[in-house]
mmCIF file of N, CA and C in Angstrom:
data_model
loop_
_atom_site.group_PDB
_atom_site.id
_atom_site.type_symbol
_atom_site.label_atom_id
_atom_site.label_comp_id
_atom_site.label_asym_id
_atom_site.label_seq_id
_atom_site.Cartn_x
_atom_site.Cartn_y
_atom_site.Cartn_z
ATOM 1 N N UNK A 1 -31.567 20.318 -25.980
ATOM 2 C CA UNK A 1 -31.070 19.355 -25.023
ATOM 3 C C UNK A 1 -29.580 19.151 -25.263
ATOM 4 N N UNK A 2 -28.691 19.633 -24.255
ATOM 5 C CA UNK A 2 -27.000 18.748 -24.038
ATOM 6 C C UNK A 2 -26.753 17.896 -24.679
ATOM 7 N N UNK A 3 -25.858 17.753 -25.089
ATOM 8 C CA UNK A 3 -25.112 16.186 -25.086
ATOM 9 C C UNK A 3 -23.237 16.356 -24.690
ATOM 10 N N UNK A 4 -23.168 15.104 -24.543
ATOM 11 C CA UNK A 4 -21.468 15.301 -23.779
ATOM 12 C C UNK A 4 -20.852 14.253 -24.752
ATOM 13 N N UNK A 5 -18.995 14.385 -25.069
ATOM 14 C CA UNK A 5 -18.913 13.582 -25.894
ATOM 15 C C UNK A 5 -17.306 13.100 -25.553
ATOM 16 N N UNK A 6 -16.588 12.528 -25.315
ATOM 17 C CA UNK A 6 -15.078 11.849 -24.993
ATOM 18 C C UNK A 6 -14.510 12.237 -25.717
ATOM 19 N N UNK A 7 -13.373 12.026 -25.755
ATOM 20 C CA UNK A 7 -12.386 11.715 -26.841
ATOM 21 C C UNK A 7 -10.421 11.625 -25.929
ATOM 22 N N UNK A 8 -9.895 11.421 -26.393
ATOM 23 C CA UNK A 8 -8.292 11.104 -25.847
ATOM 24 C C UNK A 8 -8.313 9.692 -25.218
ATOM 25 N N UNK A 9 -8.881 8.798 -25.575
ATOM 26 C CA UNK A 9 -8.529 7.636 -24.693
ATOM 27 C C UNK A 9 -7.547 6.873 -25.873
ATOM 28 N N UNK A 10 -7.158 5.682 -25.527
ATOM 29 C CA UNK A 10 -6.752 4.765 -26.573
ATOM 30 C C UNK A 10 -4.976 4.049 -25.581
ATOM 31 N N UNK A 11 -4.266 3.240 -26.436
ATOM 32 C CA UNK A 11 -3.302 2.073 -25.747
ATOM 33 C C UNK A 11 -1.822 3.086 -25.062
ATOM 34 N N UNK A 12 -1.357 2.255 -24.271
ATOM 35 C CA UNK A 12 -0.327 3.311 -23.390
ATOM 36 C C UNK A 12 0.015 2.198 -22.565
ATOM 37 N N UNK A 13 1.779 2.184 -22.085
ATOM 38 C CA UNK A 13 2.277 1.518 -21.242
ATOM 39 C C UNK A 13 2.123 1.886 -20.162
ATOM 40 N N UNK A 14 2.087 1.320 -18.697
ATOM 41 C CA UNK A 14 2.361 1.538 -18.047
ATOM 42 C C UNK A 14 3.575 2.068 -17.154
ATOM 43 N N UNK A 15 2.936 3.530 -16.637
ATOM 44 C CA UNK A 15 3.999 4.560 -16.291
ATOM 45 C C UNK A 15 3.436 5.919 -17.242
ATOM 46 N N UNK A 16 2.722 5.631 -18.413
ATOM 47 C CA UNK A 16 2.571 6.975 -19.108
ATOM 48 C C UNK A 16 1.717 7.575 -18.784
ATOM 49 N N UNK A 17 1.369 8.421 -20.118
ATOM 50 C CA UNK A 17 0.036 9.444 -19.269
ATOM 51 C C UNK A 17 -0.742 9.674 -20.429
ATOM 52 N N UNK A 18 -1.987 9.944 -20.617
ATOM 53 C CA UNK A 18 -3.450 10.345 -21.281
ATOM 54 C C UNK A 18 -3.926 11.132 -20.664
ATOM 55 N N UNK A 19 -4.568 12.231 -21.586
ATOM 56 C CA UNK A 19 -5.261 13.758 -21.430
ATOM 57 C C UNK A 19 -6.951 13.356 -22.199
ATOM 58 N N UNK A 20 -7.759 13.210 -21.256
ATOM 59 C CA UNK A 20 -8.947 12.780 -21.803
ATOM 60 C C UNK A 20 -9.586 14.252 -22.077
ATOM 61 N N UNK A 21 -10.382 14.343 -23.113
ATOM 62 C CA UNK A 21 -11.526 15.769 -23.586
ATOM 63 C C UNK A 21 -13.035 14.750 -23.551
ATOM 64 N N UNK A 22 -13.821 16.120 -23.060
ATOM 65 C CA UNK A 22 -15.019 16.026 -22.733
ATOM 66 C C UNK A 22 -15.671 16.952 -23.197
ATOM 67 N N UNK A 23 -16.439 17.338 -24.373
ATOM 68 C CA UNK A 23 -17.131 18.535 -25.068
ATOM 69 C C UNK A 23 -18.283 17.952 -25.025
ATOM 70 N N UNK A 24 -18.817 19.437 -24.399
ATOM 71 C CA UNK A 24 -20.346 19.628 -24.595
ATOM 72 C C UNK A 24 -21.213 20.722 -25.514
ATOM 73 N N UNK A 25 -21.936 20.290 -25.599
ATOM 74 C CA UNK A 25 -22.601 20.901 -26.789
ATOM 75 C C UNK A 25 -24.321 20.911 -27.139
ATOM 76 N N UNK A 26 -25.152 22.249 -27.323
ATOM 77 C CA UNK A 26 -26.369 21.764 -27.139
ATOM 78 C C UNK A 26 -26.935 22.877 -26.362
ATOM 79 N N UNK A 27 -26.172 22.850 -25.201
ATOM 80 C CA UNK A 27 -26.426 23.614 -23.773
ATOM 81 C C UNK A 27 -25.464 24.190 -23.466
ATOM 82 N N UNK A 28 -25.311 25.144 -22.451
ATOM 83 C CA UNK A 28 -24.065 25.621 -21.937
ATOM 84 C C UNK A 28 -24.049 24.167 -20.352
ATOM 85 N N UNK A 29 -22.666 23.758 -20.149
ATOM 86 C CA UNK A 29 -22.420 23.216 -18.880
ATOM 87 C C UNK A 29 -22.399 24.204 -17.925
ATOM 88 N N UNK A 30 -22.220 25.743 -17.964
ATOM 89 C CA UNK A 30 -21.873 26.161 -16.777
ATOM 90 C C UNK A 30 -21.871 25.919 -15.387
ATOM 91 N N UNK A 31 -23.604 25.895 -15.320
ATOM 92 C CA UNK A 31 -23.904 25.509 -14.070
ATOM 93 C C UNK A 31 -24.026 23.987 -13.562
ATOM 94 N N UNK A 32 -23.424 23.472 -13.969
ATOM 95 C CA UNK A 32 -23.339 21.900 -13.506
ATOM 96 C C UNK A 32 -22.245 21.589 -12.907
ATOM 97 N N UNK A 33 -22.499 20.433 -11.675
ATOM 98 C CA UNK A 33 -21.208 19.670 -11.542
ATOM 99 C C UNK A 33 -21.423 18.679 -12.654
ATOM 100 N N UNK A 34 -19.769 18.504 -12.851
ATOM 101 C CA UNK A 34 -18.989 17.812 -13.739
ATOM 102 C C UNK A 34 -18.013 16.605 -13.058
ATOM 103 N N UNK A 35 -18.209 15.268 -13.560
ATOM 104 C CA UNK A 35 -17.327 14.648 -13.245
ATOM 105 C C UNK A 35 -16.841 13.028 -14.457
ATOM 106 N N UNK A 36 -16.038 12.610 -14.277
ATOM 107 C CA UNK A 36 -15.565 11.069 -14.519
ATOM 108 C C UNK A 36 -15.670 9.806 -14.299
ATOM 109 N N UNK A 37 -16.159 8.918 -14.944
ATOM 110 C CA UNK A 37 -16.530 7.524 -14.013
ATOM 111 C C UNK A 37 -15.885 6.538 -15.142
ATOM 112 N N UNK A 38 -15.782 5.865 -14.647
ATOM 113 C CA UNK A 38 -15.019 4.435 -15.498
ATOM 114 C C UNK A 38 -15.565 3.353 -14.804
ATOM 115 N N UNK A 39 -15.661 2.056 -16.062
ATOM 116 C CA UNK A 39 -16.238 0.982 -15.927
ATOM 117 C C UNK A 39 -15.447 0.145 -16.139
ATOM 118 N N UNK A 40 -14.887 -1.169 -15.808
ATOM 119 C CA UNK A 40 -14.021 -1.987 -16.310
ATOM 120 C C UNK A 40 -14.954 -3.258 -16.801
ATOM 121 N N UNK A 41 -14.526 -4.590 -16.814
ATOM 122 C CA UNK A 41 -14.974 -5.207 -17.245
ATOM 123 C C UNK A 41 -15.774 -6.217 -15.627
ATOM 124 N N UNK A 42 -16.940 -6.400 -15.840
ATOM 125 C CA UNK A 42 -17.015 -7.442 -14.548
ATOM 126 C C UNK A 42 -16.783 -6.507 -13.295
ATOM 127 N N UNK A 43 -17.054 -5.285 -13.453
ATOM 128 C CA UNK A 43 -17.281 -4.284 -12.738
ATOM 129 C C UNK A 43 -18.186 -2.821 -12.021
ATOM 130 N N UNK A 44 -18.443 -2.740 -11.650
ATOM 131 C CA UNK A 44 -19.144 -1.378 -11.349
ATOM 132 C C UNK A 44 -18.629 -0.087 -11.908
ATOM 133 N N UNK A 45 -19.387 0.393 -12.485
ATOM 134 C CA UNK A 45 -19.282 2.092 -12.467
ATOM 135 C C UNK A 45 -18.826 2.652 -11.561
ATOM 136 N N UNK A 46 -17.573 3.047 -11.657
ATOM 137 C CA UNK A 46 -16.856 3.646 -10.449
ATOM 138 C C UNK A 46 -16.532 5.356 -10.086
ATOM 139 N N UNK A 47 -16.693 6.271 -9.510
ATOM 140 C CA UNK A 47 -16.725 7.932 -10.086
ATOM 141 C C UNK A 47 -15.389 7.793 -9.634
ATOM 142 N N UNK A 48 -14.448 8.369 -10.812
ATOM 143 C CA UNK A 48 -13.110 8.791 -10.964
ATOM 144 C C UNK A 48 -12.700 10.308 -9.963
ATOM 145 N N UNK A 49 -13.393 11.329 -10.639
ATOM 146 C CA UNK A 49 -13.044 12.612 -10.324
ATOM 147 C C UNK A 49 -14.162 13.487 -10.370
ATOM 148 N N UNK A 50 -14.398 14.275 -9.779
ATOM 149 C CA UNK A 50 -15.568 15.267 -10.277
ATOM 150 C C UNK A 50 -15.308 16.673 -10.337
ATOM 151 N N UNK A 51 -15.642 17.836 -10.691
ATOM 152 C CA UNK A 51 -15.222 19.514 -10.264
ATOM 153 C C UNK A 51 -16.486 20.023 -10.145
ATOM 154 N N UNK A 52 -16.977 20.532 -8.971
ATOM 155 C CA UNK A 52 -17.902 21.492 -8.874
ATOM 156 C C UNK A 52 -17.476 22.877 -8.575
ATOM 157 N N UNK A 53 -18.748 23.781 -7.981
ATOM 158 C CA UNK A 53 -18.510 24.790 -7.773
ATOM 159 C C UNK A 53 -17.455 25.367 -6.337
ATOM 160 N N UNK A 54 -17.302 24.301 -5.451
ATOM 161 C CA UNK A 54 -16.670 24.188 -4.113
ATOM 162 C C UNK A 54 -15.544 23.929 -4.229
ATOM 163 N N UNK A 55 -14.938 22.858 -5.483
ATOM 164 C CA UNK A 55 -13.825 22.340 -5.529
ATOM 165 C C UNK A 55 -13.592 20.963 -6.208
ATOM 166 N N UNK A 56 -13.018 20.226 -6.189
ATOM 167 C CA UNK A 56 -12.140 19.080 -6.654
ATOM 168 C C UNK A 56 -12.363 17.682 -6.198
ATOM 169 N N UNK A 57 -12.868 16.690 -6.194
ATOM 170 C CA UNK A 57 -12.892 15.427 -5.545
ATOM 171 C C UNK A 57 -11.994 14.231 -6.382
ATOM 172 N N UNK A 58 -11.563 13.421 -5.830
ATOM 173 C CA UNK A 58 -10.763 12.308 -6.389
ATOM 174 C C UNK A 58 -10.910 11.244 -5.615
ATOM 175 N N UNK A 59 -11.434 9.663 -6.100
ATOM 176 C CA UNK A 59 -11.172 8.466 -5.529
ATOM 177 C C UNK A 59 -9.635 8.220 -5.299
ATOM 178 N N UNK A 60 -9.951 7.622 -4.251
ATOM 179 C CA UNK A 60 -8.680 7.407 -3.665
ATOM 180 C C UNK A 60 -7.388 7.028 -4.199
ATOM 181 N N UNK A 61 -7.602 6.327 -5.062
ATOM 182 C CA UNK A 61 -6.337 5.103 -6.033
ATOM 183 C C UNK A 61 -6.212 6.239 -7.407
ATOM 184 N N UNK A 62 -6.566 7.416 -7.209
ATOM 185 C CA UNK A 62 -6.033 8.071 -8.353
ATOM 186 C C UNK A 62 -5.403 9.936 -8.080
ATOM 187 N N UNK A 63 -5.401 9.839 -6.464
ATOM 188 C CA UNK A 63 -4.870 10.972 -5.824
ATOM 189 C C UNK A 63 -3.486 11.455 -6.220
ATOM 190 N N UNK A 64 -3.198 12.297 -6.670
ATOM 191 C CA UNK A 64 -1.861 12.587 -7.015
ATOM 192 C C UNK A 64 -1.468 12.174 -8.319
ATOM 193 N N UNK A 65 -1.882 11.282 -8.649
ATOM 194 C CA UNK A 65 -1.629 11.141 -9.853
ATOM 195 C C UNK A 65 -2.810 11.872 -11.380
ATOM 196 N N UNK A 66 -3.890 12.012 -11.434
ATOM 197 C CA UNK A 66 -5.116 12.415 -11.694
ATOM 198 C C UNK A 66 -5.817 13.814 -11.648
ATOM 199 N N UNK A 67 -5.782 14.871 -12.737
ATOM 200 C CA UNK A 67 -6.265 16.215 -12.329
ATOM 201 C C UNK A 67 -7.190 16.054 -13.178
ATOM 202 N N UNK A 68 -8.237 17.123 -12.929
ATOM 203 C CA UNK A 68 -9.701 17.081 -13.369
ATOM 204 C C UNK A 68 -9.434 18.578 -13.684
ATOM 205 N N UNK A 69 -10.008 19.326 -14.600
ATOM 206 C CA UNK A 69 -10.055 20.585 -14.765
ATOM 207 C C UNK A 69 -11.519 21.156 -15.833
ATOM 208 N N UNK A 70 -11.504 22.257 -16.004
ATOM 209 C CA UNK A 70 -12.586 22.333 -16.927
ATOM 210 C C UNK A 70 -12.916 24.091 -17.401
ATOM 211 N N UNK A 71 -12.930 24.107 -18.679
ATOM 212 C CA UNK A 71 -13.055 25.473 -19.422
ATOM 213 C C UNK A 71 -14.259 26.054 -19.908
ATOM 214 N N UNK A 72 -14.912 26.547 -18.743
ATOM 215 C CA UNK A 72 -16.313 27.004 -18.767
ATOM 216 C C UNK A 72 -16.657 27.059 -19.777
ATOM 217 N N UNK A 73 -15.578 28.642 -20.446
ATOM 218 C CA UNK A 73 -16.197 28.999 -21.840
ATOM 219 C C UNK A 73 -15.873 28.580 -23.248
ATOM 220 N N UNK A 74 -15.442 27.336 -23.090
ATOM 221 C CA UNK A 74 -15.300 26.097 -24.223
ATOM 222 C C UNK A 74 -16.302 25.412 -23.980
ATOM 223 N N UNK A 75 -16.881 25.078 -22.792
ATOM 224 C CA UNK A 75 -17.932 23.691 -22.441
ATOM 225 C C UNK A 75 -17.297 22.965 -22.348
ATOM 226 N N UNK A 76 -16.161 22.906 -22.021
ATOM 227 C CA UNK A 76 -15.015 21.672 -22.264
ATOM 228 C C UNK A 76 -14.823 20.972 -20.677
ATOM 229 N N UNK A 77 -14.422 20.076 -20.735
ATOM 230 C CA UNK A 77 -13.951 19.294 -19.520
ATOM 231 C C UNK A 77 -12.787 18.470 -19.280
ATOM 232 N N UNK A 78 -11.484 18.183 -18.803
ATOM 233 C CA UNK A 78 -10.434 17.469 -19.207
ATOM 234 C C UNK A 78 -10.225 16.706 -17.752
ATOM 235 N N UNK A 79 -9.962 15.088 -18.032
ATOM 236 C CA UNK A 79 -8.579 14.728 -17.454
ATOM 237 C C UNK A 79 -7.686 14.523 -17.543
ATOM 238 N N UNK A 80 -6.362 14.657 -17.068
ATOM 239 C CA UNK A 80 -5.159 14.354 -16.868
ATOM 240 C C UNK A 80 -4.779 13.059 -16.269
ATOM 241 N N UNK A 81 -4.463 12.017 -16.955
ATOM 242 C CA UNK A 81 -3.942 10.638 -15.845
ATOM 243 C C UNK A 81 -2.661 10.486 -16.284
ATOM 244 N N UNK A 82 -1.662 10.711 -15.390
ATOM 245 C CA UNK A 82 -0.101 10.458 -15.154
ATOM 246 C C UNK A 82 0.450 9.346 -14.744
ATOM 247 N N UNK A 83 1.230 8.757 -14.636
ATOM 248 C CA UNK A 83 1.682 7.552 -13.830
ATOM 249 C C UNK A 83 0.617 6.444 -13.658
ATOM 250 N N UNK A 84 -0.197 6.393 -15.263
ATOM 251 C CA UNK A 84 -0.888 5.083 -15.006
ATOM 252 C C UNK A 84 -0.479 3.591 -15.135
ATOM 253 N N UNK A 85 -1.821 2.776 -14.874
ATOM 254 C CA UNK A 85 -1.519 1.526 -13.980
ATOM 255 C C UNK A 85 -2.498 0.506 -14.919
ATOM 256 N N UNK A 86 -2.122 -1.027 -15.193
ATOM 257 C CA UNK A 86 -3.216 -1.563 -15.658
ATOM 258 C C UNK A 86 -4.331 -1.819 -15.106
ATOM 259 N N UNK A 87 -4.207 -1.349 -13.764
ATOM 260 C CA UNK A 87 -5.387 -1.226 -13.072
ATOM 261 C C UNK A 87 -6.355 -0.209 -13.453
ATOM 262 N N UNK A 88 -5.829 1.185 -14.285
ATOM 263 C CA UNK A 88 -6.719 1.662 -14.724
ATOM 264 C C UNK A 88 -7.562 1.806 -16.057
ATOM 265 N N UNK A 89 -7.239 0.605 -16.107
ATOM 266 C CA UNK A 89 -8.093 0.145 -18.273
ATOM 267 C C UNK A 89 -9.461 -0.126 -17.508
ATOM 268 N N UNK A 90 -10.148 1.032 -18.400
ATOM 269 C CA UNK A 90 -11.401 0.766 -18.750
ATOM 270 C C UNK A 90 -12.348 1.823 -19.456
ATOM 271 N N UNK A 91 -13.340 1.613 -19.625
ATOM 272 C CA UNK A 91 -13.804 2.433 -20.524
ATOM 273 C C UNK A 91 -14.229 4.274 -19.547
ATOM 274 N N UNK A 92 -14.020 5.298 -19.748
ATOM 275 C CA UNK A 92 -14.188 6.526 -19.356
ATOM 276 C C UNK A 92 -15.119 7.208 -19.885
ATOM 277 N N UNK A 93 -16.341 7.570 -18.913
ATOM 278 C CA UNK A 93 -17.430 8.685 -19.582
ATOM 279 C C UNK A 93 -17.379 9.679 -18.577
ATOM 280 N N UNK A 94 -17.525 10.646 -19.459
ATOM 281 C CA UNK A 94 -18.095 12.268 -18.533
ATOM 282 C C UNK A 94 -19.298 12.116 -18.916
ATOM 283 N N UNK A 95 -19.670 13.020 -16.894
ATOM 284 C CA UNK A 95 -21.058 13.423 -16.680
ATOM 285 C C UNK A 95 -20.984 14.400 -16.202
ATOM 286 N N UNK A 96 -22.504 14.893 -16.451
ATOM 287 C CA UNK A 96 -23.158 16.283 -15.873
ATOM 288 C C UNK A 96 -24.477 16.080 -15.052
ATOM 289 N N UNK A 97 -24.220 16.460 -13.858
ATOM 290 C CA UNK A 97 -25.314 17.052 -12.441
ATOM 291 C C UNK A 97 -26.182 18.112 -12.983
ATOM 292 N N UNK A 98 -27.540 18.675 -13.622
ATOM 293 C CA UNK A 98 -27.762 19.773 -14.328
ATOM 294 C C UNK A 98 -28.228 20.312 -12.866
ATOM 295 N N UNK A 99 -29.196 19.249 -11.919
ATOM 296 C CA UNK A 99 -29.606 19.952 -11.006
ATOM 297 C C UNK A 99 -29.570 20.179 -9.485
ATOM 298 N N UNK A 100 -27.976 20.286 -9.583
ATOM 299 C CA UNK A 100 -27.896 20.563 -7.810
ATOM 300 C C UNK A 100 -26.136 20.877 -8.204
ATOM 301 N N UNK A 101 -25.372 21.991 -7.389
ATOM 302 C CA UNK A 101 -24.456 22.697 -7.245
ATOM 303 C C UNK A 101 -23.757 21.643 -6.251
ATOM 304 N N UNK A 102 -24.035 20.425 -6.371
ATOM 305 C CA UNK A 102 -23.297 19.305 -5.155
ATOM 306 C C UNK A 102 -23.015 18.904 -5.633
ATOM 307 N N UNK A 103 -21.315 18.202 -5.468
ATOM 308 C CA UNK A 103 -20.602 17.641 -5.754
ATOM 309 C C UNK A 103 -21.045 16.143 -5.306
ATOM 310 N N UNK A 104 -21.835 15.108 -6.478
ATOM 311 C CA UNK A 104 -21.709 13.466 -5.442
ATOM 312 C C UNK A 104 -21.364 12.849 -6.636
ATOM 313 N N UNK A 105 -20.564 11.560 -5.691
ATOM 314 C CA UNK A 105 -19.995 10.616 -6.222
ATOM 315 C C UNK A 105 -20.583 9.701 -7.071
ATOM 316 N N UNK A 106 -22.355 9.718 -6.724
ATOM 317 C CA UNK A 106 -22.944 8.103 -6.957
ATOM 318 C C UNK A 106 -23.561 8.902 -8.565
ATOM 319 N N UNK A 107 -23.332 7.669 -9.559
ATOM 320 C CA UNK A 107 -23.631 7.627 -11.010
ATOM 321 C C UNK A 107 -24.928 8.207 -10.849
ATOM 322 N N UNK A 108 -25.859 7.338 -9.773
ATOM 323 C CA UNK A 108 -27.601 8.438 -10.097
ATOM 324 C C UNK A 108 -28.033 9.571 -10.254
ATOM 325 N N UNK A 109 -27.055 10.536 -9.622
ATOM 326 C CA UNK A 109 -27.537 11.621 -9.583
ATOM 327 C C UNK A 109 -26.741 12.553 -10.950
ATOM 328 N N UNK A 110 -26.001 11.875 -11.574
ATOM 329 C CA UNK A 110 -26.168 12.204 -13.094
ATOM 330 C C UNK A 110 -27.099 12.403 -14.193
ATOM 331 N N UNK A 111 -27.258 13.557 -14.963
ATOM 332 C CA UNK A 111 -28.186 13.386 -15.733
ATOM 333 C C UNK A 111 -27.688 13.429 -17.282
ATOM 334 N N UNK A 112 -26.633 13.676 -17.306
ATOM 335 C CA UNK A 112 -25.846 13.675 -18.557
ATOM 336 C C UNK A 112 -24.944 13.002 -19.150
ATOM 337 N N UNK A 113 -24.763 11.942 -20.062
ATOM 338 C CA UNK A 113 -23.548 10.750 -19.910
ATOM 339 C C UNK A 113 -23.448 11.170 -21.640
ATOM 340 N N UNK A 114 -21.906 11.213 -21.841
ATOM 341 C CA UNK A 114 -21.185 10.406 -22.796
ATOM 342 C C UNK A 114 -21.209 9.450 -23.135
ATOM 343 N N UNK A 115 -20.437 9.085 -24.262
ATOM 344 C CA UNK A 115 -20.786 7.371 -24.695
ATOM 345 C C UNK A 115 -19.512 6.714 -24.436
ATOM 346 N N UNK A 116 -18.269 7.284 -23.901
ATOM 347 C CA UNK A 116 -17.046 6.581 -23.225
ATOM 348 C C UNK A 116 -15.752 6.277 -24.637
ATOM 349 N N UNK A 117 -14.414 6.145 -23.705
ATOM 350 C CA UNK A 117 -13.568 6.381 -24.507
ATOM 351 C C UNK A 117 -13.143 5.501 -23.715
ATOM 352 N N UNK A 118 -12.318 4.050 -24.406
ATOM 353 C CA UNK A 118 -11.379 3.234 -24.164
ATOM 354 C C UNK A 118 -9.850 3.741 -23.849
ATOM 355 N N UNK A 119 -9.367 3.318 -22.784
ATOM 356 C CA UNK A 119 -8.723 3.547 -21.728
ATOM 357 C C UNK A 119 -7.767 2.034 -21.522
ATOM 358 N N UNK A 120 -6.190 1.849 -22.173
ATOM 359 C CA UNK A 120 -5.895 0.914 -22.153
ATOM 360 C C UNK A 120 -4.367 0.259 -21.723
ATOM 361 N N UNK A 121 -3.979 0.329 -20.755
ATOM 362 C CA UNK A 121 -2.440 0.136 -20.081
ATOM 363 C C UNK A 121 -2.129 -0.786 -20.088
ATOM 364 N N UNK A 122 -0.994 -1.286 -20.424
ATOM 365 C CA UNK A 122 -0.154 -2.741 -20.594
ATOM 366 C C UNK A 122 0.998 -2.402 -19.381
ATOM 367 N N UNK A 123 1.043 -3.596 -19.618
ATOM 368 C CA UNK A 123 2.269 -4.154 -18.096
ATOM 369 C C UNK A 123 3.744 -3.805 -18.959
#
């Protein structure tokens, strides 16, 4: 059985940038969509970014600023956040879709979660 695991989060002013890692291990990810979700406090689980086999998705408030990428044959998964905001502190987990080649947004259809990496921007 998989498991997925964070790492790169931690404190940063606003305006800088954090390179989040996502290793998996256990299983191969190949065939999965892959994506990002963050939780803040007094908030919902929100999906950040995802990469499937079609392409690239991004919530809106992190377009342009935010790349998602991922190294098959590492199992690896990365984001990129540039020009962040204290709007974006909160905690960050990667997930994995094992069974469907569709890219969706909603947390349910995840079957694979990390345990999250703190994510923290000052004014």
């Amino acid at each position: 059985q998989g498991q997925l695991a964070e790492s790169g989060g931690g404190l940063v002013q606003a305006g800088g940038s954090l390179r989040l890692s996502c290793a998996g291990s256990g299983r191969s990810f190949s065939g999965a969509t892959m994506g990002w979700f963050r939780q803040a406090p007094g908030k919902e689980r929100e999906f950040v970014a995802g990469v499937g086999w079609s392409g690239t998705a991004y919530v809106d408030s992190v377009k342009g600023r935010f790349t998602i990428s991922r190294d098959i044959y590492s199992n690896t998964m990365y984001l990129q956040m540039n020009n962040l905001t204290p709007e974006d502190t909160a905690v960050y987990y990667c997930a994995a879709d094992s069974t469907s080649r569709r890219l969706d947004r909603d947390p349910r259809q995840y079957d694979y979660w990390g345990q999250g990496t703190q994510v923290t921007v000052s004014s």
